[in-house]
PDB file of C-alpha atoms and ligand atoms in Angstrom:
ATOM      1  CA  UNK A   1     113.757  68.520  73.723  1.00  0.00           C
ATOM      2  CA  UNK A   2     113.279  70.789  76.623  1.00  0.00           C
ATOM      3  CA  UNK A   3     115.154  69.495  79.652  1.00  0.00           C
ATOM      4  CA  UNK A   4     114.276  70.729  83.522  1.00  0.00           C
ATOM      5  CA  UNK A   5     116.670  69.538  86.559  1.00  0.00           C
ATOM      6  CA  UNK A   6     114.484  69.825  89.642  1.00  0.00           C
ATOM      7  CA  UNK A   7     116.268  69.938  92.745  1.00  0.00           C
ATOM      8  CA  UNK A   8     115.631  69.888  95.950  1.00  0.00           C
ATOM      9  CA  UNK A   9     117.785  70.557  98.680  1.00  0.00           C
ATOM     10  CA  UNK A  10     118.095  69.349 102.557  1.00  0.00           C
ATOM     11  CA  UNK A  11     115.283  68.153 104.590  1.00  0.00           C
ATOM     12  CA  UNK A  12     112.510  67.396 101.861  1.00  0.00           C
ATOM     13  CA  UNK A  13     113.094  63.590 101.605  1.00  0.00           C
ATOM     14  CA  UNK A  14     111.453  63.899 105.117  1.00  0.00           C
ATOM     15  CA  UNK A  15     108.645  65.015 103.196  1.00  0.00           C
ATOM     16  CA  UNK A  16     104.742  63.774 104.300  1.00  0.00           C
ATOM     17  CA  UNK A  17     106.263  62.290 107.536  1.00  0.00           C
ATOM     18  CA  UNK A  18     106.966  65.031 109.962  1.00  0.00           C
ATOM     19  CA  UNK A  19     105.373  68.399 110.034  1.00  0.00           C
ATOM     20  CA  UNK A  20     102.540  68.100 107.834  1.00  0.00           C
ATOM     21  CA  UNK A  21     101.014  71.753 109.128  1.00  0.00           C
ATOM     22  CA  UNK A  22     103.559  73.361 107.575  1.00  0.00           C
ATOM     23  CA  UNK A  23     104.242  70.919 104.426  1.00  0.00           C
ATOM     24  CA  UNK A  24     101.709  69.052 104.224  1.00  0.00           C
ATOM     25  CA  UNK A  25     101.305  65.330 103.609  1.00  0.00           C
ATOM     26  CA  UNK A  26     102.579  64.597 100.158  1.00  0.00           C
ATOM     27  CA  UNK A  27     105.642  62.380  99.924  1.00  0.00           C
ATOM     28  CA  UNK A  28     108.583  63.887  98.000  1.00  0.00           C
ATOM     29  CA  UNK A  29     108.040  61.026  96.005  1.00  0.00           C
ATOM     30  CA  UNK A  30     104.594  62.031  95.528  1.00  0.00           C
ATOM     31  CA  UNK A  31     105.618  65.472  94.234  1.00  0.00           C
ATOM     32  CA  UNK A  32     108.277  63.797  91.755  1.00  0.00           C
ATOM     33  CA  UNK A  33     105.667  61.617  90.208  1.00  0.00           C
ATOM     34  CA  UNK A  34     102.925  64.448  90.042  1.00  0.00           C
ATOM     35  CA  UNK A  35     105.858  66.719  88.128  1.00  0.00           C
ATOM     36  CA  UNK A  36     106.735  63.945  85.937  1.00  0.00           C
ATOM     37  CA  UNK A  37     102.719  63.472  85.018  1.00  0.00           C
ATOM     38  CA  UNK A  38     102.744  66.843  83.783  1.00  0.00           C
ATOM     39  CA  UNK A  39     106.159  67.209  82.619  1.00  0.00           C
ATOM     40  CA  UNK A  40     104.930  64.194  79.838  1.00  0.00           C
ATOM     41  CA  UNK A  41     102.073  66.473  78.993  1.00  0.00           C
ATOM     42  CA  UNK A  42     104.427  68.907  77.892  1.00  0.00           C
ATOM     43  CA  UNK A  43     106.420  66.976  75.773  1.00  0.00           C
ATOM     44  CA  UNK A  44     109.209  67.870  78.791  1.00  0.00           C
ATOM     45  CA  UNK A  45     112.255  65.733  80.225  1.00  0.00           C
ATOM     46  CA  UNK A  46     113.063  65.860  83.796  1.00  0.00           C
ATOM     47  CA  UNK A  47     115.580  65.069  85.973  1.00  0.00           C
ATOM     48  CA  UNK A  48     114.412  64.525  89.374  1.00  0.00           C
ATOM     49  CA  UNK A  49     116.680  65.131  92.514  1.00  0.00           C
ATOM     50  CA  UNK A  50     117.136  65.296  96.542  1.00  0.00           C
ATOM     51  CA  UNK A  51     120.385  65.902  98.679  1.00  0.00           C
ATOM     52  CA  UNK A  52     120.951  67.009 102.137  1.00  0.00           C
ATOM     53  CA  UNK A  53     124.386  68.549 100.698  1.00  0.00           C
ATOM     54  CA  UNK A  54     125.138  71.835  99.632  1.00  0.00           C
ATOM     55  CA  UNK A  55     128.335  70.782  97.356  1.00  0.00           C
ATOM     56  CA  UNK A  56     125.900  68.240  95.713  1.00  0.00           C
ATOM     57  CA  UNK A  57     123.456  70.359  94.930  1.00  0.00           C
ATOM     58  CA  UNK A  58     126.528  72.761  93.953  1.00  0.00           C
ATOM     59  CA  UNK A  59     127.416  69.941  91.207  1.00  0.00           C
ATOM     60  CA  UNK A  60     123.895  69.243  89.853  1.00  0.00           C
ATOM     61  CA  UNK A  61     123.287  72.881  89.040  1.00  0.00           C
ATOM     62  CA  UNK A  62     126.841  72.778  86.639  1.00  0.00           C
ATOM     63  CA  UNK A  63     125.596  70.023  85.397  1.00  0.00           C
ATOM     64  CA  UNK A  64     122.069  71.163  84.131  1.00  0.00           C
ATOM     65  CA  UNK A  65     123.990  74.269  83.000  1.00  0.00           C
ATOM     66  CA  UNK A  66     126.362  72.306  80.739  1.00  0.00           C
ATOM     67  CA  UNK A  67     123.253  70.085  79.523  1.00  0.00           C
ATOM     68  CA  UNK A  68     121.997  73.512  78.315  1.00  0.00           C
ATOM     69  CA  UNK A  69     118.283  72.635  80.744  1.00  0.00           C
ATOM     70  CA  UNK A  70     116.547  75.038  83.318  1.00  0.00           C
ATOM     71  CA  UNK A  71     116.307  74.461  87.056  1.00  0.00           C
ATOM     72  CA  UNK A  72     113.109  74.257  89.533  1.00  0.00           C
ATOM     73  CA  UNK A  73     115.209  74.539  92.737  1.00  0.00           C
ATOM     74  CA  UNK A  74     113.328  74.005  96.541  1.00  0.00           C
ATOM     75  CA  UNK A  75     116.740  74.717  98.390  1.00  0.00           C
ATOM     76  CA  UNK A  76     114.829  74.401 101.375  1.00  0.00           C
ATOM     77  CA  UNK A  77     117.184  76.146 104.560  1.00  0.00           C
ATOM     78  CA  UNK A  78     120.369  76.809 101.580  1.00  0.00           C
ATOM     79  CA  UNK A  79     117.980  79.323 100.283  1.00  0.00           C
ATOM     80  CA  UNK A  80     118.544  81.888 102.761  1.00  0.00           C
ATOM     81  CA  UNK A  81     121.970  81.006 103.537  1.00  0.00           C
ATOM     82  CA  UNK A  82     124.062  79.490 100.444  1.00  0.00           C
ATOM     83  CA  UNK A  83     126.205  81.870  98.791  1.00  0.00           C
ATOM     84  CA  UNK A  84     127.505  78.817  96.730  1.00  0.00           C
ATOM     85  CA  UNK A  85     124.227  77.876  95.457  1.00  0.00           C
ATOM     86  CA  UNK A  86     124.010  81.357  94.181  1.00  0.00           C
ATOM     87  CA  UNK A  87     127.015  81.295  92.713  1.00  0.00           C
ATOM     88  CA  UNK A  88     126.460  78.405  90.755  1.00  0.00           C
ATOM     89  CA  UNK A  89     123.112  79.569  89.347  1.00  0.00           C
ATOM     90  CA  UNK A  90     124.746  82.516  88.051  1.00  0.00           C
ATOM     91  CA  UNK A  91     127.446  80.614  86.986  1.00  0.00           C
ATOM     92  CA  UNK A  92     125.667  77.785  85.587  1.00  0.00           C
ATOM     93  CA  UNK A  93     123.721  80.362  82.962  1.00  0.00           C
ATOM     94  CA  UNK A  94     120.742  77.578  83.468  1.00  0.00           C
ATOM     95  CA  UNK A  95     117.436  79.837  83.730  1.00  0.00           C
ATOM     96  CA  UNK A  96     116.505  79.086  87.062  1.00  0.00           C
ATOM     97  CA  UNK A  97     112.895  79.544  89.130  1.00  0.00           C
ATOM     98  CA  UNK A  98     113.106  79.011  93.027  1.00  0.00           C
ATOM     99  CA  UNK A  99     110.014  77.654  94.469  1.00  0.00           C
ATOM    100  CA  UNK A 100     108.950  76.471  98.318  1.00  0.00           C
ATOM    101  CA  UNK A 101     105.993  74.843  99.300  1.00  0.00           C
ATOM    102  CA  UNK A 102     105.440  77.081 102.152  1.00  0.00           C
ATOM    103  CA  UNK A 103     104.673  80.989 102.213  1.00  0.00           C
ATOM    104  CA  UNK A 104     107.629  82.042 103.063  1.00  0.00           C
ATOM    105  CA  UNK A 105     106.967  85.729 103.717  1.00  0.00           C
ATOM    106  CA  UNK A 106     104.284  84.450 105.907  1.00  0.00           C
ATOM    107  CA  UNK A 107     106.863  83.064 108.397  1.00  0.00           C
ATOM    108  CA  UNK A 108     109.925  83.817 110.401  1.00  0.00           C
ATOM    109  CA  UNK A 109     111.884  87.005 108.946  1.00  0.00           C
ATOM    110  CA  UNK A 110     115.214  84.516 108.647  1.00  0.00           C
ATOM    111  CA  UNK A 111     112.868  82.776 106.053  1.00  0.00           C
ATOM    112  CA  UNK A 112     111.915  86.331 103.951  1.00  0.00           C
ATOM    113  CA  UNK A 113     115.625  86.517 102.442  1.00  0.00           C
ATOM    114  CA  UNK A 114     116.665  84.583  99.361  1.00  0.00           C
ATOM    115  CA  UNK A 115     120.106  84.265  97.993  1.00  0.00           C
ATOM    116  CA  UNK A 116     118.949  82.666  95.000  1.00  0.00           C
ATOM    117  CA  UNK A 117     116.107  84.946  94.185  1.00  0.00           C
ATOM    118  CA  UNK A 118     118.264  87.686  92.458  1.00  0.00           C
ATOM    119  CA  UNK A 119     120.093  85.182  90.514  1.00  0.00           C
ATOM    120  CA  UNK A 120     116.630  83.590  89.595  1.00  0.00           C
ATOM    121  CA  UNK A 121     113.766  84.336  86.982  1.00  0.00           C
ATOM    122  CA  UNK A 122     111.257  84.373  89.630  1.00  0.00           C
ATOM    123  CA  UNK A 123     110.082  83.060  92.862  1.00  0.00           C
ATOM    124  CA  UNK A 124     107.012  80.700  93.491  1.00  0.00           C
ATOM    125  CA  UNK A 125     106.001  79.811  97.404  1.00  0.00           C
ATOM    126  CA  UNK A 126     102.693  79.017  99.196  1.00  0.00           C
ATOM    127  CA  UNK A 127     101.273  76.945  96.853  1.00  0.00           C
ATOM    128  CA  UNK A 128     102.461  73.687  98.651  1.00  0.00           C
ATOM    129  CA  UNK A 129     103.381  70.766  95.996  1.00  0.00           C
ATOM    130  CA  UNK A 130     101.452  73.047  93.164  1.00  0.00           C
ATOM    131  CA  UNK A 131     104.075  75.671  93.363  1.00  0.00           C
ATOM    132  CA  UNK A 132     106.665  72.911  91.678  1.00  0.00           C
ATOM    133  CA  UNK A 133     103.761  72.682  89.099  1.00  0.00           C
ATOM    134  CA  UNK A 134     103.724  76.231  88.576  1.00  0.00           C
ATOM    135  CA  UNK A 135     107.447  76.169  88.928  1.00  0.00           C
ATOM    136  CA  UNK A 136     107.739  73.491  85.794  1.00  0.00           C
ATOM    137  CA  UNK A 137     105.051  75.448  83.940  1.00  0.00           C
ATOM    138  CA  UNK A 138     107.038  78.790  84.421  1.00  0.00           C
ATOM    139  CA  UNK A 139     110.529  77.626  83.130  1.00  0.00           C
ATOM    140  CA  UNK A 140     108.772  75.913  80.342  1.00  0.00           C
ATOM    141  CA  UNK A 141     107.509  78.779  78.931  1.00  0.00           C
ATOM    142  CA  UNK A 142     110.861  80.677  79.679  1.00  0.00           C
ATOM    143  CA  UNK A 143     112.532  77.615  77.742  1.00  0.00           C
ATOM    144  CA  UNK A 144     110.331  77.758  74.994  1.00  0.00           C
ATOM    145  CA  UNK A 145     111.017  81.562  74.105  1.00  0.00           C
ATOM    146  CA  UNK A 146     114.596  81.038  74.267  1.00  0.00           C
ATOM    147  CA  UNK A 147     114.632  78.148  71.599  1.00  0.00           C
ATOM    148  CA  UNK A 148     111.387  78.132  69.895  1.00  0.00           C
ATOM    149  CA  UNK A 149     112.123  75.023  67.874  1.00  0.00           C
ATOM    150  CA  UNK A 150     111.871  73.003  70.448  1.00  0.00           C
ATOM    151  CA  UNK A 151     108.085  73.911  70.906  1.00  0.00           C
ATOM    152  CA  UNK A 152     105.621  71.739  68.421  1.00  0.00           C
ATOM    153  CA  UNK A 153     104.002  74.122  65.812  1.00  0.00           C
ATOM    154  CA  UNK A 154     100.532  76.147  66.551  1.00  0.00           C
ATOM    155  CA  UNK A 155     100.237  75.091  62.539  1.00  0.00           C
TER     156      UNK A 155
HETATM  157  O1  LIG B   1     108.651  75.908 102.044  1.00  0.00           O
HETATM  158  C1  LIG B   1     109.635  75.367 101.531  1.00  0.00           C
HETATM  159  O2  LIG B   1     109.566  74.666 100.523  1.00  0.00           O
HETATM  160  C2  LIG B   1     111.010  75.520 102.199  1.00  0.00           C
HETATM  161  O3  LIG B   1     111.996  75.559 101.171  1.00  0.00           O
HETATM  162  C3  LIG B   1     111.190  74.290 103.063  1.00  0.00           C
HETATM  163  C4  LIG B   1     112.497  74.334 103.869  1.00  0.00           C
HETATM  164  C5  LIG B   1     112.605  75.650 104.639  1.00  0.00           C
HETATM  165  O4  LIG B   1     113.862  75.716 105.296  1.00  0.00           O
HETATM  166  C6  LIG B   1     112.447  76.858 103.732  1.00  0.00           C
HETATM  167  O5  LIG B   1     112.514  78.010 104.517  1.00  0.00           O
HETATM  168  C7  LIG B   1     111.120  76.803 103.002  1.00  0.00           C
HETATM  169  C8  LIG B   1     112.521  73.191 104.871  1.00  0.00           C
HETATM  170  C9  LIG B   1     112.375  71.861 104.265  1.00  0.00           C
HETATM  171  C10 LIG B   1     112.309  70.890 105.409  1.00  0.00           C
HETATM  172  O6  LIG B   1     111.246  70.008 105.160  1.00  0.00           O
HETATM  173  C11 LIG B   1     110.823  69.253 106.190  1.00  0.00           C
HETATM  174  C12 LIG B   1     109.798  68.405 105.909  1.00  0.00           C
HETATM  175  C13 LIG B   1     109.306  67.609 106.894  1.00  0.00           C
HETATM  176  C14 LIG B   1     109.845  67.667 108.166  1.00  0.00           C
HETATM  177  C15 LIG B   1     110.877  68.525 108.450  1.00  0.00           C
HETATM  178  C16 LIG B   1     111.374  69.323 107.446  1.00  0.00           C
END
């Protein structure tokens, strides 16, 4: 079965409760339950996570690496900073899409750099908690080319 870690790095447990011009008002918890929804549509597993600590996060992408699953990663602020979390994506060999709820190109210039990105399939942002759906929907289909069996037959 197709397994996706989603992770989600500092800040977004505060989620729905501060700043809701920027992030709007869903709950991380929201967003978790919304990716699950559609993660059961797709015959999917996930694995569901939040930490406010880069090492953590560090740990959880070996992890989904060794499990042999992909990665939806919202670093949040480690995105334009972490030079670990990059190194553990390309380390990891887990396919990997970065998303963000906001537009990031839309805002400050520190936010328009991504460590990740390069080390990354692709990039989704802007689409607030769709871009995780789009996220989920992206590595599935990256998943599914890799190991076809895993993808019920068209016949
Ligand atoms: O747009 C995104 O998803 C971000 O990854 C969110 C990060 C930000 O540093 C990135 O540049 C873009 C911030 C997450 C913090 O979330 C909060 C939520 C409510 C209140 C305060 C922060």
């Amino acid at each position: 079965m197709i397994t996706v870690h989603v992770l989600n790095g500092p800040n977004l447990n505060l989620l729905g409760r501060r700043e809701p011009q920027v992030y709007g008002h869903m709950t991380l918890a929201e967003i978790e339950r919304m990716v699950r929804e559609r993660a059961t549509g797709m015959g999917v597993a996930v694995t569901f996570r939040q930490s406010n600590h880069e090492g953590q996060l560090v740990d959880w992408i070996q992890e989904a690496g060794a499990q042999g699953a992909g990665i939806v990663i919202n670093a949040g602020a480690y995105t334009h900073t972490s030079i670990a979390l990059r190194d553990a994506i390309a380390g990891s060999g887990a396919p990997t899409v970065e998303v963000h709820l906001s537009n990031v190109h839309a805002r400050e210039t520190f936010r328009h750099r991504s460590l990740i990105a390069p080390v990354s399939l692709g990039v989704i942002c802007g689409f607030g908690p769709m871009s995780y759906l789009l996220g989920l929907e992206a590595i599935h289909r990256a998943l599914a080319e890799r190991s076809p069996q895993d993808t019920p037959s068209k016949h």
